[in-house]
């Protein structure tokens, strides 16, 4: 028997920007496909034209590209199972809805929205919830309750109708989920969902099943919010006679707010002070929401952070490349319970990726920041600066605040540090240090450290006071990496100039 080809799909609706929960779903699908030499398909589910948002489709594709999630089949990539946009497939769905009517698994319903709303209110007045199900369908305006000739008359006269699925009465369903195991549901708890709308478009339920079948999808990996739809989807496969080709299902746990109270939503982002979208989003009305890319995160760090919100490798390892994840990932190690999103952990991942980049890579990323400030420095020099300060930064845009003194000599000095560190004898000590540095032929960190420390110790001058005053003259404050590394990198001439300028300014 041939092993089933692994084909998974990510099927977002273009109703707005792609939330990080959606990115995680795409990522898990992608990793599962790569692990099993399968195909990752992007399908745009745009059957609900009322919720369509301009620019959302392009945003989805750009987000996946930034994350490094490569699409095997899709709108731009093509493939033998296209089109990959549901609005371009709409002609095929009606026939499938008709097939269900012919087999007795679906029916025409002529109830108007106003009529249904009236019934709903009547139920509410008696503190009941109205459900269009196997108990009430016989009493409503549909092809189950109406005579055949009347149904034909209504259709022929152009009366609006929807096509509803006929849920079997009182059946025990046993469903399987890769993550959650066996799930039992009685069909008496389900309602007769609309499969085909009066506007000539299928609903998500019908289009999704038909497309998954036609595109030979082997596994449906999607968010937990679709778990209540699983019984209907399984019943649809059975009704079509496709049970043998039904995909396996896996419903991913929720992404929770940092405090664990509720699902992380699209509205939580800027309100809670961190992005919830991969890229910045500008809505058609002009509203702007922040994105990880524009917040200076590396895509690799973003992906690494995201994969561990729900999946556990079973080891202590936390840092994974996309290639390593493709080898390690399995749905069996995805948990059932929701994962709290931790903005600080997201920053930690970015810091890990920053410090693990080569000094050359960081210098190339940092150089444009300097050029913008009209500072032209040799890449080799910038590399050396990066090697000294990268441990202190989380983002590329923070490199400047940790290193500005390597590129500009201080013109003013931190008052608090001056009060604390600048003593009456500081100029005298520093002038002596100038003499020592001027006499060092091989000007490097080791020699400068040895000569200066030796002088201070021999003359019983407190190291703290002298070295803090020296740092103040070079940096303008009390911060920065190792003092003698700063001295070596700035060079003898620049160090002497800065000490002299500080003595003159601070006295």
PDB file of C-alpha atoms in Angstrom, residues 261-369:
ATOM      1  CA  UNK A 261      -7.083  35.311  31.213  1.00  0.00           C
ATOM      2  CA  UNK A 262      -8.620  34.693  27.822  1.00  0.00           C
ATOM      3  CA  UNK A 263      -7.509  34.384  24.232  1.00  0.00           C
ATOM      4  CA  UNK A 264      -4.924  36.846  22.901  1.00  0.00           C
ATOM      5  CA  UNK A 265      -6.959  38.922  20.466  1.00  0.00           C
ATOM      6  CA  UNK A 266      -6.231  41.323  17.629  1.00  0.00           C
ATOM      7  CA  UNK A 267      -7.272  44.181  19.908  1.00  0.00           C
ATOM      8  CA  UNK A 268      -4.801  43.297  22.690  1.00  0.00           C
ATOM      9  CA  UNK A 269      -1.616  44.327  20.871  1.00  0.00           C
ATOM     10  CA  UNK A 270      -0.851  47.992  21.244  1.00  0.00           C
ATOM     11  CA  UNK A 271      -3.229  48.160  24.242  1.00  0.00           C
ATOM     12  CA  UNK A 272      -0.915  45.795  26.174  1.00  0.00           C
ATOM     13  CA  UNK A 273       2.281  47.297  24.771  1.00  0.00           C
ATOM     14  CA  UNK A 274       3.510  44.647  22.314  1.00  0.00           C
ATOM     15  CA  UNK A 275       2.685  43.657  18.715  1.00  0.00           C
ATOM     16  CA  UNK A 276       0.202  40.864  17.953  1.00  0.00           C
ATOM     17  CA  UNK A 277       0.792  41.046  14.201  1.00  0.00           C
ATOM     18  CA  UNK A 278       3.898  39.889  12.282  1.00  0.00           C
ATOM     19  CA  UNK A 279       4.037  43.101  10.200  1.00  0.00           C
ATOM     20  CA  UNK A 280       2.701  46.578  10.767  1.00  0.00           C
ATOM     21  CA  UNK A 281      -0.886  46.880   9.553  1.00  0.00           C
ATOM     22  CA  UNK A 282      -2.546  50.007   8.198  1.00  0.00           C
ATOM     23  CA  UNK A 283      -6.297  49.532   7.987  1.00  0.00           C
ATOM     24  CA  UNK A 284      -8.265  51.060   5.083  1.00  0.00           C
ATOM     25  CA  UNK A 285      -9.549  53.647   7.600  1.00  0.00           C
ATOM     26  CA  UNK A 286      -5.950  54.672   8.430  1.00  0.00           C
ATOM     27  CA  UNK A 287      -5.607  52.949  11.812  1.00  0.00           C
ATOM     28  CA  UNK A 288      -2.063  51.631  12.375  1.00  0.00           C
ATOM     29  CA  UNK A 289      -1.168  48.535  14.434  1.00  0.00           C
ATOM     30  CA  UNK A 290       2.445  47.656  15.246  1.00  0.00           C
ATOM     31  CA  UNK A 291       4.215  44.607  13.823  1.00  0.00           C
ATOM     32  CA  UNK A 292       7.185  42.454  14.876  1.00  0.00           C
ATOM     33  CA  UNK A 293       9.148  43.323  11.737  1.00  0.00           C
ATOM     34  CA  UNK A 294       8.834  47.076  12.316  1.00  0.00           C
ATOM     35  CA  UNK A 295       9.562  46.578  16.048  1.00  0.00           C
ATOM     36  CA  UNK A 296      13.021  45.347  14.973  1.00  0.00           C
ATOM     37  CA  UNK A 297      12.549  41.627  15.689  1.00  0.00           C
ATOM     38  CA  UNK A 298      14.472  39.107  13.623  1.00  0.00           C
ATOM     39  CA  UNK A 299      12.057  36.794  11.765  1.00  0.00           C
ATOM     40  CA  UNK A 300      14.006  33.757  13.048  1.00  0.00           C
ATOM     41  CA  UNK A 301      13.581  34.918  16.661  1.00  0.00           C
ATOM     42  CA  UNK A 302       9.877  35.597  16.120  1.00  0.00           C
ATOM     43  CA  UNK A 303       9.338  32.107  14.643  1.00  0.00           C
ATOM     44  CA  UNK A 304      11.404  30.448  17.395  1.00  0.00           C
ATOM     45  CA  UNK A 305       9.364  32.201  20.092  1.00  0.00           C
ATOM     46  CA  UNK A 306       6.070  31.327  18.393  1.00  0.00           C
ATOM     47  CA  UNK A 307       6.742  27.613  17.838  1.00  0.00           C
ATOM     48  CA  UNK A 308       7.251  27.027  21.574  1.00  0.00           C
ATOM     49  CA  UNK A 309       3.830  28.488  22.398  1.00  0.00           C
ATOM     50  CA  UNK A 310       2.062  25.160  22.240  1.00  0.00           C
ATOM     51  CA  UNK A 311       4.781  22.741  21.109  1.00  0.00           C
ATOM     52  CA  UNK A 312       7.362  21.186  23.413  1.00  0.00           C
ATOM     53  CA  UNK A 313      10.502  19.559  21.936  1.00  0.00           C
ATOM     54  CA  UNK A 314      10.823  17.230  24.949  1.00  0.00           C
ATOM     55  CA  UNK A 315      14.326  18.569  25.699  1.00  0.00           C
ATOM     56  CA  UNK A 316      15.821  21.667  27.345  1.00  0.00           C
ATOM     57  CA  UNK A 317      16.709  23.143  23.945  1.00  0.00           C
ATOM     58  CA  UNK A 318      15.093  26.524  23.269  1.00  0.00           C
ATOM     59  CA  UNK A 319      16.946  27.918  20.262  1.00  0.00           C
ATOM     60  CA  UNK A 320      15.959  26.283  16.958  1.00  0.00           C
ATOM     61  CA  UNK A 321      16.538  27.255  13.346  1.00  0.00           C
ATOM     62  CA  UNK A 322      13.685  26.688  10.892  1.00  0.00           C
ATOM     63  CA  UNK A 323      15.641  23.699   9.504  1.00  0.00           C
ATOM     64  CA  UNK A 324      16.036  22.174  12.981  1.00  0.00           C
ATOM     65  CA  UNK A 325      12.343  22.698  13.653  1.00  0.00           C
ATOM     66  CA  UNK A 326      11.479  20.975  10.375  1.00  0.00           C
ATOM     67  CA  UNK A 327      13.346  17.906  11.656  1.00  0.00           C
ATOM     68  CA  UNK A 328      12.108  17.993  15.271  1.00  0.00           C
ATOM     69  CA  UNK A 329       8.468  19.020  14.981  1.00  0.00           C
ATOM     70  CA  UNK A 330       5.633  16.588  15.670  1.00  0.00           C
ATOM     71  CA  UNK A 331       1.930  17.095  16.381  1.00  0.00           C
ATOM     72  CA  UNK A 332       2.146  14.526  19.190  1.00  0.00           C
ATOM     73  CA  UNK A 333       4.196  17.043  21.217  1.00  0.00           C
ATOM     74  CA  UNK A 334       1.627  19.838  20.842  1.00  0.00           C
ATOM     75  CA  UNK A 335      -0.220  20.400  24.131  1.00  0.00           C
ATOM     76  CA  UNK A 336      -3.970  20.605  24.713  1.00  0.00           C
ATOM     77  CA  UNK A 337      -4.002  23.586  27.056  1.00  0.00           C
ATOM     78  CA  UNK A 338      -3.571  27.213  26.037  1.00  0.00           C
ATOM     79  CA  UNK A 339      -0.160  28.913  26.073  1.00  0.00           C
ATOM     80  CA  UNK A 340       0.396  32.264  27.753  1.00  0.00           C
ATOM     81  CA  UNK A 341       2.110  34.784  25.506  1.00  0.00           C
ATOM     82  CA  UNK A 342       5.105  36.345  27.296  1.00  0.00           C
ATOM     83  CA  UNK A 343       6.334  39.622  25.716  1.00  0.00           C
ATOM     84  CA  UNK A 344       9.545  39.510  27.806  1.00  0.00           C
ATOM     85  CA  UNK A 345      10.349  36.019  26.521  1.00  0.00           C
ATOM     86  CA  UNK A 346       9.848  37.306  22.965  1.00  0.00           C
ATOM     87  CA  UNK A 347      12.532  39.947  23.679  1.00  0.00           C
ATOM     88  CA  UNK A 348      14.782  37.279  25.214  1.00  0.00           C
ATOM     89  CA  UNK A 349      14.626  35.270  21.982  1.00  0.00           C
ATOM     90  CA  UNK A 350      15.536  38.338  19.936  1.00  0.00           C
ATOM     91  CA  UNK A 351      18.508  39.017  22.239  1.00  0.00           C
ATOM     92  CA  UNK A 352      19.712  35.411  21.803  1.00  0.00           C
ATOM     93  CA  UNK A 353      19.593  35.742  18.019  1.00  0.00           C
ATOM     94  CA  UNK A 354      21.342  39.126  18.141  1.00  0.00           C
ATOM     95  CA  UNK A 355      24.276  37.935  20.260  1.00  0.00           C
ATOM     96  CA  UNK A 356      24.643  34.810  18.125  1.00  0.00           C
ATOM     97  CA  UNK A 357      25.018  36.783  14.906  1.00  0.00           C
ATOM     98  CA  UNK A 358      28.550  37.424  13.707  1.00  0.00           C
ATOM     99  CA  UNK A 359      30.042  40.866  14.368  1.00  0.00           C
ATOM    100  CA  UNK A 360      30.217  41.366  10.594  1.00  0.00           C
ATOM    101  CA  UNK A 361      26.460  40.684  10.181  1.00  0.00           C
ATOM    102  CA  UNK A 362      25.621  43.083  13.007  1.00  0.00           C
ATOM    103  CA  UNK A 363      27.943  45.749  11.602  1.00  0.00           C
ATOM    104  CA  UNK A 364      26.221  45.510   8.219  1.00  0.00           C
ATOM    105  CA  UNK A 365      22.843  45.954   9.911  1.00  0.00           C
ATOM    106  CA  UNK A 366      24.089  48.798  12.120  1.00  0.00           C
ATOM    107  CA  UNK A 367      25.946  50.762   9.431  1.00  0.00           C
ATOM    108  CA  UNK A 368      22.754  52.247   7.845  1.00  0.00           C
ATOM    109  CA  UNK A 369      21.797  53.666  11.290  1.00  0.00           C
TER     110      UNK A 369
END
